[in-house]
Short mmCIF file of C-alpha atoms and ligand atoms in Angstrom, two decimals:
data_model
loop_
_atom_site.label_atom_id
_atom_site.label_comp_id
_atom_site.label_asym_id
_atom_site.label_seq_id
_atom_site.Cartn_x
_atom_site.Cartn_y
_atom_site.Cartn_z
CA MET A 27 -18.63 13.57 -18.94
CA LYS A 28 -18.21 13.72 -15.06
CA THR A 29 -19.36 10.15 -13.72
CA SER A 30 -20.74 10.59 -10.16
CA HIS A 31 -18.08 10.73 -7.77
CA SER A 32 -15.91 8.46 -10.04
CA TYR A 33 -17.80 5.61 -10.20
CA PRO A 34 -16.07 2.92 -12.36
CA PHE A 35 -17.77 1.12 -15.13
CA PHE A 36 -16.46 -2.26 -15.72
CA GLY A 37 -15.32 -3.68 -18.70
CA SER A 38 -16.58 -3.70 -22.85
CA ASP A 39 -18.30 -0.43 -21.08
CA GLY A 40 -15.84 0.98 -19.31
CA TYR A 41 -13.70 0.73 -22.84
CA ASP A 42 -17.38 2.67 -24.96
CA GLY A 43 -17.72 4.86 -21.67
CA LEU A 44 -14.24 6.42 -22.48
CA ASP A 45 -14.21 6.13 -25.87
CA ALA A 46 -17.17 9.09 -25.40
CA ILE A 47 -15.24 11.11 -22.95
CA LEU A 48 -12.45 10.99 -25.57
CA GLN A 49 -14.71 12.25 -28.48
CA ASP A 50 -17.12 14.55 -26.23
CA LEU A 51 -13.29 16.16 -24.65
CA SER A 52 -11.89 16.35 -27.84
CA PRO A 53 -8.55 16.24 -26.22
CA SER A 54 -5.38 18.74 -27.84
CA LYS A 55 -2.87 16.22 -26.32
CA THR A 56 -3.42 12.81 -24.80
CA PHE A 57 -0.94 11.44 -21.91
CA LEU A 58 -0.61 7.83 -20.49
CA LEU A 59 0.65 7.72 -17.10
CA VAL A 60 2.68 4.02 -16.89
CA ASP A 61 5.02 2.21 -14.65
CA SER A 62 8.20 -0.08 -16.21
CA ASN A 63 5.06 -2.86 -15.36
CA THR A 64 2.16 -1.76 -16.16
CA LEU A 65 4.12 -0.69 -20.10
CA ASP A 66 2.42 -4.31 -21.13
CA CYS A 67 -0.66 -3.14 -19.79
CA LEU A 68 -0.50 -1.00 -22.92
CA SER A 69 -0.19 -3.58 -25.36
CA HIS A 70 -4.36 -4.86 -24.39
CA PHE A 71 -5.93 -1.55 -23.96
CA VAL A 72 -4.72 1.32 -26.84
CA PRO A 73 -6.10 -1.19 -29.22
CA LYS A 74 -9.61 -1.15 -27.21
CA LEU A 75 -9.88 2.84 -27.61
CA ALA A 76 -11.83 3.54 -31.29
CA GLN A 77 -11.21 7.25 -30.18
CA LEU A 78 -7.57 7.31 -28.92
CA ASP A 79 -5.89 9.76 -30.86
CA ALA A 80 -2.63 7.61 -32.22
CA ASP A 81 -0.83 10.62 -31.37
CA PHE A 82 -0.39 10.06 -27.64
CA GLU A 83 2.31 10.23 -25.83
CA ILE A 84 3.75 7.24 -23.01
CA LEU A 85 4.52 8.33 -19.56
CA GLU A 86 6.85 5.86 -18.17
CA VAL A 87 7.69 6.39 -13.93
CA PRO A 88 9.80 3.32 -12.55
CA SER A 89 7.48 1.28 -10.56
CA GLY A 90 7.16 1.00 -6.96
CA GLU A 91 5.84 3.52 -4.38
CA GLU A 92 9.46 5.87 -4.70
CA SER A 93 7.21 7.26 -7.60
CA LYS A 94 4.97 9.07 -5.55
CA SER A 95 7.45 11.27 -4.69
CA LEU A 96 8.14 15.35 -5.72
CA GLU A 97 10.84 14.65 -7.83
CA VAL A 98 8.86 12.16 -10.71
CA ALA A 99 6.45 14.82 -10.25
CA ALA A 100 8.30 17.60 -10.93
CA ASN A 101 10.22 15.76 -13.54
CA LEU A 102 6.66 14.60 -15.25
CA TRP A 103 5.07 18.48 -14.73
CA SER A 104 8.38 19.56 -17.59
CA VAL A 105 7.64 16.87 -20.38
CA LEU A 106 4.57 17.79 -19.75
CA LEU A 107 4.99 21.62 -20.49
CA GLU A 108 7.45 20.56 -22.95
CA TYR A 109 4.87 18.57 -24.32
CA GLY A 110 3.57 21.86 -24.73
CA ALA A 111 0.06 20.10 -22.74
CA ASP A 112 -2.59 22.72 -21.83
CA ARG A 113 -5.44 22.49 -20.12
CA ASN A 114 -6.96 20.63 -22.85
CA SER A 115 -4.55 17.60 -22.21
CA ILE A 116 -5.34 14.44 -20.83
CA ILE A 117 -3.58 12.12 -18.52
CA ILE A 118 -4.59 8.27 -18.40
CA ASN A 119 -3.60 6.54 -15.31
CA VAL A 120 -3.01 3.11 -16.45
CA GLY A 121 -1.51 1.44 -13.58
CA GLY A 122 -2.14 0.55 -9.43
CA GLY A 123 -2.16 2.95 -6.98
CA VAL A 124 1.16 4.55 -7.38
CA ILE A 125 -0.06 5.29 -10.57
CA GLY A 126 -3.31 6.63 -10.20
CA ASP A 127 -2.52 8.40 -6.95
CA LEU A 128 0.94 10.02 -8.85
CA GLY A 129 -1.54 10.78 -12.33
CA ALA A 130 -4.33 12.43 -10.56
CA PHE A 131 -2.43 14.65 -8.40
CA ILE A 132 -0.13 15.74 -11.38
CA ALA A 133 -2.94 16.43 -13.42
CA ALA A 134 -5.13 17.95 -10.75
CA THR A 135 -2.48 20.28 -10.25
CA PHE A 136 -0.97 21.12 -14.01
CA LYS A 137 -2.69 24.85 -14.87
CA ARG A 138 -4.56 24.43 -12.24
CA GLY A 139 -6.16 20.95 -13.40
CA ILE A 140 -6.28 18.64 -16.72
CA PRO A 141 -8.72 16.34 -17.60
CA PHE A 142 -7.22 12.64 -16.23
CA VAL A 143 -8.61 9.40 -16.10
CA ASN A 144 -7.78 6.03 -13.94
CA VAL A 145 -7.30 3.01 -15.52
CA PRO A 146 -6.50 0.28 -12.64
CA THR A 147 -4.64 -2.14 -13.14
CA SER A 148 -4.08 -4.13 -9.95
CA LEU A 149 -6.27 -5.46 -7.21
CA LEU A 150 -6.10 -3.06 -4.86
CA ALA A 151 -6.46 0.27 -7.29
CA MET A 152 -9.51 -1.31 -8.58
CA VAL A 153 -11.16 -2.42 -6.08
CA ASP A 154 -10.08 1.09 -3.49
CA ALA A 155 -7.30 3.57 -4.65
CA SER A 156 -9.06 4.38 -8.38
CA VAL A 157 -12.06 5.46 -6.41
CA GLY A 158 -13.12 8.38 -4.61
CA GLY A 159 -11.35 11.22 -5.79
CA LYS A 160 -8.31 11.15 -3.69
CA ASN A 161 -4.76 11.56 -4.74
CA GLY A 162 -1.12 12.78 -3.57
CA ILE A 163 2.72 11.96 -3.51
CA ASN A 164 4.83 11.34 -0.38
CA PHE A 165 7.18 13.97 1.27
CA GLU A 166 9.66 13.57 3.84
CA GLY A 167 9.08 10.03 4.30
CA LEU A 168 5.65 10.14 5.35
CA LYS A 169 2.63 8.75 2.89
CA ASN A 170 0.70 10.92 0.98
CA GLN A 171 1.26 14.17 2.82
CA LEU A 172 0.92 15.93 -0.21
CA GLY A 173 -2.36 15.84 -2.29
CA THR A 174 -5.71 17.11 -2.93
CA PHE A 175 -9.26 15.52 -3.63
CA THR A 176 -10.14 16.14 -7.29
CA GLU A 177 -12.64 13.43 -8.81
CA PRO A 178 -11.11 11.72 -12.25
CA ASN A 179 -13.25 12.43 -15.57
CA PHE A 180 -13.40 8.27 -15.99
CA VAL A 181 -12.63 5.56 -14.17
CA LEU A 182 -12.44 1.93 -16.54
CA ILE A 183 -12.08 -1.53 -14.43
CA ASP A 184 -11.06 -4.41 -16.84
CA LEU A 185 -10.15 -7.53 -14.62
CA ASP A 186 -8.54 -8.93 -17.49
CA PHE A 187 -6.17 -6.49 -16.37
CA LEU A 188 -5.51 -8.45 -13.18
CA ALA A 189 -3.99 -12.02 -15.28
CA SER A 190 -0.34 -10.42 -14.85
CA LEU A 191 -0.59 -9.24 -11.21
CA PRO A 192 1.32 -11.19 -9.23
CA SER A 193 0.27 -12.63 -6.32
CA GLN A 194 2.27 -10.73 -3.51
CA GLU A 195 0.17 -7.84 -4.85
CA TRP A 196 -3.08 -9.72 -5.57
CA ALA A 197 -3.09 -10.05 -1.72
CA SER A 198 -2.53 -6.30 -1.15
CA GLY A 199 -5.56 -5.50 -3.13
CA HIS A 200 -7.41 -8.57 -1.30
CA ALA A 201 -6.67 -6.62 2.66
CA GLU A 202 -8.45 -3.91 1.30
CA MET A 203 -11.50 -5.66 0.70
CA LEU A 204 -11.42 -6.95 3.49
CA LYS A 205 -11.43 -3.93 5.13
CA HIS A 206 -14.43 -2.67 3.04
CA ALA A 207 -16.21 -6.20 4.23
CA LEU A 208 -15.21 -5.51 8.34
CA LEU A 209 -16.68 -1.72 7.54
CA SER A 210 -19.78 -2.80 5.83
CA GLY A 211 -20.59 -6.05 7.59
CA ARG A 212 -21.20 -7.55 4.27
CA TYR A 213 -19.27 -11.08 2.75
CA TRP A 214 -17.33 -11.46 5.10
CA SER A 215 -16.38 -15.18 5.92
CA GLU A 216 -16.82 -15.58 1.79
CA LEU A 217 -13.92 -12.28 0.95
CA LEU A 218 -11.92 -13.55 3.62
CA ALA A 219 -11.31 -17.40 1.77
CA LEU A 220 -11.71 -15.67 -1.39
CA LYS A 221 -8.77 -17.42 -3.68
CA PRO A 222 -7.49 -15.31 -7.36
CA THR A 223 -8.79 -17.98 -9.10
CA ASN A 224 -12.25 -17.67 -7.88
CA LEU A 225 -11.99 -13.65 -8.03
CA THR A 226 -16.14 -12.14 -10.40
CA LEU A 227 -16.50 -9.24 -11.43
CA GLN A 228 -19.19 -9.09 -9.04
CA HIS A 229 -16.97 -9.31 -5.85
CA LEU A 230 -15.22 -6.05 -7.60
CA GLN A 231 -18.27 -4.80 -7.65
CA GLN A 232 -19.54 -5.45 -4.29
CA SER A 233 -16.18 -3.34 -2.82
CA VAL A 234 -16.01 -0.90 -4.90
CA ALA A 235 -19.84 -0.05 -4.29
CA PHE A 236 -19.17 -0.38 -0.49
CA LYS A 237 -16.60 2.74 -0.97
CA ALA A 238 -18.19 5.14 -3.08
CA GLU A 239 -21.24 4.79 -1.09
CA ILE A 240 -19.11 5.98 1.97
CA VAL A 241 -17.08 8.67 -0.38
CA ARG A 242 -20.93 9.86 -1.67
CA GLU A 243 -22.51 10.84 1.93
CA ASP A 244 -17.90 12.42 2.65
CA PHE A 245 -16.07 13.21 -0.31
CA GLN A 246 -14.18 16.05 1.75
CA GLU A 247 -13.28 13.64 4.76
CA LYS A 248 -15.24 15.82 7.35
CA GLY A 249 -16.54 12.47 9.56
CA LYS A 250 -17.32 9.07 8.22
CA ARG A 251 -15.31 9.02 5.15
CA LYS A 252 -12.66 8.67 7.73
CA ILE A 253 -13.77 5.17 8.84
CA LEU A 254 -12.22 3.95 5.08
CA ASN A 255 -8.87 4.21 6.78
CA LEU A 256 -9.34 0.91 9.05
CA GLY A 257 -6.22 -0.56 9.61
CA HIS A 258 -4.35 2.20 8.04
CA THR A 259 -2.97 4.15 11.54
CA THR A 260 -0.64 1.15 11.97
CA GLY A 261 -0.74 0.45 8.54
CA HIS A 262 0.89 3.35 6.97
CA ALA A 263 3.09 3.52 9.63
CA TRP A 264 4.39 0.21 9.02
CA GLU A 265 4.56 0.83 5.36
CA SER A 266 6.86 3.60 5.83
CA TYR A 267 8.85 2.36 8.97
CA LEU A 268 10.12 -1.32 6.59
CA ALA A 269 10.88 1.39 3.97
CA GLU A 270 13.07 3.41 5.23
CA CYS A 271 14.26 0.25 6.88
CA GLY A 272 14.96 -0.83 3.45
CA THR A 273 12.80 -4.09 3.72
CA PRO A 274 9.24 -2.47 1.98
CA CYS A 275 6.39 -4.33 2.34
CA THR A 276 2.87 -4.08 0.04
CA HIS A 277 0.48 -1.44 1.15
CA GLY A 278 -2.06 -3.75 1.48
CA ALA A 279 0.77 -5.90 3.67
CA ALA A 280 0.93 -2.86 6.21
CA VAL A 281 -2.73 -2.50 6.03
CA ILE A 282 -3.46 -6.60 7.34
CA GLN A 283 -0.71 -5.33 9.71
CA GLY A 284 -3.23 -2.63 10.85
CA LEU A 285 -6.49 -4.59 10.82
CA HIS A 286 -5.03 -7.33 13.30
CA VAL A 287 -4.03 -3.74 15.47
CA ALA A 288 -7.42 -2.05 15.02
CA LEU A 289 -9.31 -5.88 15.92
CA LEU A 290 -8.13 -6.07 18.83
CA LEU A 291 -8.25 -2.36 20.47
CA SER A 292 -11.60 -3.09 19.00
CA GLY A 293 -11.83 -6.13 21.55
CA LEU A 294 -13.16 -8.22 18.59
CA GLY A 295 -10.20 -11.21 19.33
CA ASP A 296 -12.55 -13.68 16.78
CA LEU A 297 -11.72 -11.34 13.71
CA GLN A 298 -8.33 -10.81 14.89
CA ARG A 299 -7.90 -14.53 14.86
CA ALA A 300 -10.00 -15.01 11.48
CA LEU A 301 -8.23 -12.86 10.23
CA ALA A 302 -4.54 -13.98 11.76
CA GLN A 303 -5.56 -17.58 9.49
CA ARG A 304 -5.56 -16.57 6.34
CA TYR A 305 -2.98 -13.35 6.93
CA PRO A 306 -0.95 -13.47 10.19
CA TRP A 307 0.10 -10.51 12.24
CA GLN A 308 3.86 -10.26 11.19
CA LYS A 309 5.67 -9.64 14.67
CA ILE A 310 7.26 -5.82 15.64
CA GLU A 311 10.65 -5.97 17.27
CA GLU A 312 10.81 -3.84 20.64
CA LYS A 313 13.06 -1.30 18.84
CA ALA A 314 10.07 -0.83 16.30
CA LEU A 315 7.65 0.75 18.93
CA ALA A 316 8.42 4.45 19.01
CA PRO A 317 9.53 4.91 15.47
CA LEU A 318 6.19 3.32 14.52
CA TRP A 319 4.18 5.85 17.69
CA GLU A 320 6.00 8.57 15.91
CA ARG A 321 4.95 7.65 12.51
CA GLN A 322 1.31 7.50 13.90
CA LEU A 323 1.91 10.80 15.42
CA GLN A 324 2.18 12.44 12.14
CA ASP A 325 -0.31 10.70 10.59
CA LYS A 326 -2.62 13.62 8.60
CA LYS A 327 -6.15 11.97 10.11
CA ASN A 328 -4.96 13.38 13.66
CA THR A 329 -6.01 16.50 15.81
CA ASN A 330 -4.09 18.55 18.84
CA GLY A 331 -1.24 15.38 19.13
CA GLU A 332 -3.31 13.08 19.57
CA VAL A 333 -3.87 9.73 17.91
CA ARG A 334 -7.13 9.09 16.80
CA TYR A 335 -8.50 5.53 15.37
CA VAL A 336 -11.20 3.38 13.48
CA LEU A 337 -12.29 0.89 15.45
CA LEU A 338 -14.92 -1.26 15.05
CA GLU A 339 -18.06 -1.72 17.37
CA GLU A 340 -18.84 -4.68 16.20
CA LEU A 341 -18.50 -6.52 12.56
CA GLY A 342 -20.03 -3.55 10.21
CA ARG A 343 -20.31 -1.25 13.19
CA PRO A 344 -17.12 1.33 12.71
CA ILE A 345 -16.10 3.85 14.78
CA TRP A 346 -13.23 7.30 14.03
CA ASP A 347 -11.61 9.14 15.96
CA VAL A 348 -11.16 7.18 18.77
CA LYS A 349 -8.27 8.54 21.08
CA ILE A 350 -5.70 5.70 21.56
CA SER A 351 -2.79 6.08 24.10
CA MET A 352 0.64 4.99 23.49
CA GLU A 353 0.25 2.50 26.37
CA ARG A 354 -3.12 1.02 25.14
CA TRP A 355 -1.24 0.95 21.48
CA THR A 356 1.96 -0.74 22.50
CA GLN A 357 -0.20 -3.52 24.53
CA ALA A 358 -2.25 -4.18 21.54
CA VAL A 359 1.35 -4.88 19.04
CA LEU A 360 2.58 -6.76 22.47
CA ALA A 361 -0.28 -9.56 22.38
CA LEU A 362 -0.43 -10.22 19.34
CA ASN A 363 3.45 -10.68 19.47
CA SER A 364 2.87 -12.90 22.13
CA ALA A 365 0.28 -14.85 20.66
CA LEU A 366 2.66 -16.50 17.78
N1 NAD B 404 -6.19 7.13 -3.34
C1 NAD B 404 -6.96 6.27 -2.78
O1 NAD B 404 -7.69 6.93 -2.28
C2 NAD B 404 -5.53 5.48 -2.00
C3 NAD B 404 -6.64 4.14 -1.26
C4 NAD B 404 -5.68 3.42 -1.21
C5 NAD B 404 -4.47 3.46 -1.56
N2 NAD B 404 -3.63 4.18 -2.69
C6 NAD B 404 -2.24 4.32 -2.62
O2 NAD B 404 -1.68 3.01 -3.63
C7 NAD B 404 -0.65 2.86 -3.38
C8 NAD B 404 -0.89 1.46 -3.40
O3 NAD B 404 -1.47 0.73 -4.37
P1 NAD B 404 -0.86 -0.66 -5.50
O4 NAD B 404 -0.59 -1.36 -4.46
O5 NAD B 404 -1.80 -0.93 -7.05
O6 NAD B 404 0.42 -0.68 -5.82
P2 NAD B 404 1.35 -0.61 -6.99
O7 NAD B 404 1.01 1.01 -8.16
O8 NAD B 404 3.11 -0.43 -6.62
O9 NAD B 404 1.45 -1.43 -7.64
C9 NAD B 404 1.89 -2.87 -7.24
C10 NAD B 404 2.96 -3.07 -8.24
O10 NAD B 404 2.35 -4.33 -8.82
C11 NAD B 404 2.51 -3.78 -10.63
N3 NAD B 404 1.06 -3.63 -11.25
C12 NAD B 404 -0.02 -3.43 -10.80
N4 NAD B 404 -0.37 -3.52 -12.58
C13 NAD B 404 -0.16 -4.52 -12.52
C14 NAD B 404 -0.50 -5.42 -13.52
N5 NAD B 404 -1.86 -5.49 -13.78
N6 NAD B 404 0.43 -6.14 -14.02
C15 NAD B 404 1.47 -6.91 -13.47
N7 NAD B 404 1.97 -5.87 -12.35
C16 NAD B 404 1.35 -5.15 -12.51
C17 NAD B 404 2.99 -2.20 -10.09
O11 NAD B 404 3.83 -2.18 -11.41
C18 NAD B 404 3.93 -2.93 -8.98
O12 NAD B 404 4.95 -2.85 -9.01
C19 NAD B 404 0.04 2.97 -2.61
O13 NAD B 404 0.93 4.47 -2.72
C20 NAD B 404 -1.41 3.82 -2.11
O14 NAD B 404 -1.48 5.00 -0.90
C21 NAD B 404 -4.53 5.57 -2.33
#
């Protein structure tokens, strides 16, 4: 059983569905991939699955973006071989977007592809990373340079995992929810005001439904799916730049920076100022401008050495492949700096 474009199942439906998958596939070996923080999620997760083979193996990697590397991937492939994993083995990724991206990449490439399941435990992974079939690792200091489009066999979302999520990670996921609201034009004001204590299953379902809708239209990102990169051109550059400087930020914090830039470039100052009320712009030093532009040129969504942006004509009306010059981008960043 494969879910349609990895549309998730929520709560007890999710556990029932995953049990059904495990019964159906009857995997030769089950691997649970976690990071050093999400290891603790297993005490909640494992007892809920009647069909989980008691002989499962736990694969643990250090938490953080550094684990999305070729070295960690190679190590995991070696461990799979050591355990005699075959094409009927399954990997269950229990973690945030890092575990999802890494585990799906490992599974999609090992022996030309073995089954895998995403069990997102961070808000960001629930509303975004676990859905849509993209996976990948970083390479040569650049984000997601190696990866595939491969749908998981199942996605299970359990809100209870969020109880242990640190607040900056909650905000990181909130950033992607805001991105979805800007793109869809739905629930923007409501979501901008959302606090962790008010988050409901319905908020998650709305956000996931929007992403799934776009992915269904354009799985391979030939056209419309590119809109999901709103805020990610500057965002990815900022994320990798800060990581290289030794002062990493969350993925969502980088996306917020990117959303500020994209809204200003879109001429939507009102939306940008509303965003700044909740998540202020972080000043970008002038010395960072050239390295950030260089990174944007490397973005794999570009063609012919030009930087292409997703912008909004208005709330809920995205356009993509908009060519932005270095001058225009620099002016936007400097304008955001001077408004502080
Ligand atoms: N494939 C996609 O479509 C897609 C989309 C968006 C983002 N991403 C990728 O996702 C990654 C970011 O995801 P993320 O923000 O989840 O990062 P992450 O996986 O690093 O998780 C953030 C932190 O929260 C911890 N954590 C996760 N769940 C927890 C829980 N329930 N309790 C306590 N701690 C928990 C993790 O250990 C980590 O320290 C990036 O690498 C990004 O490129 C992929």
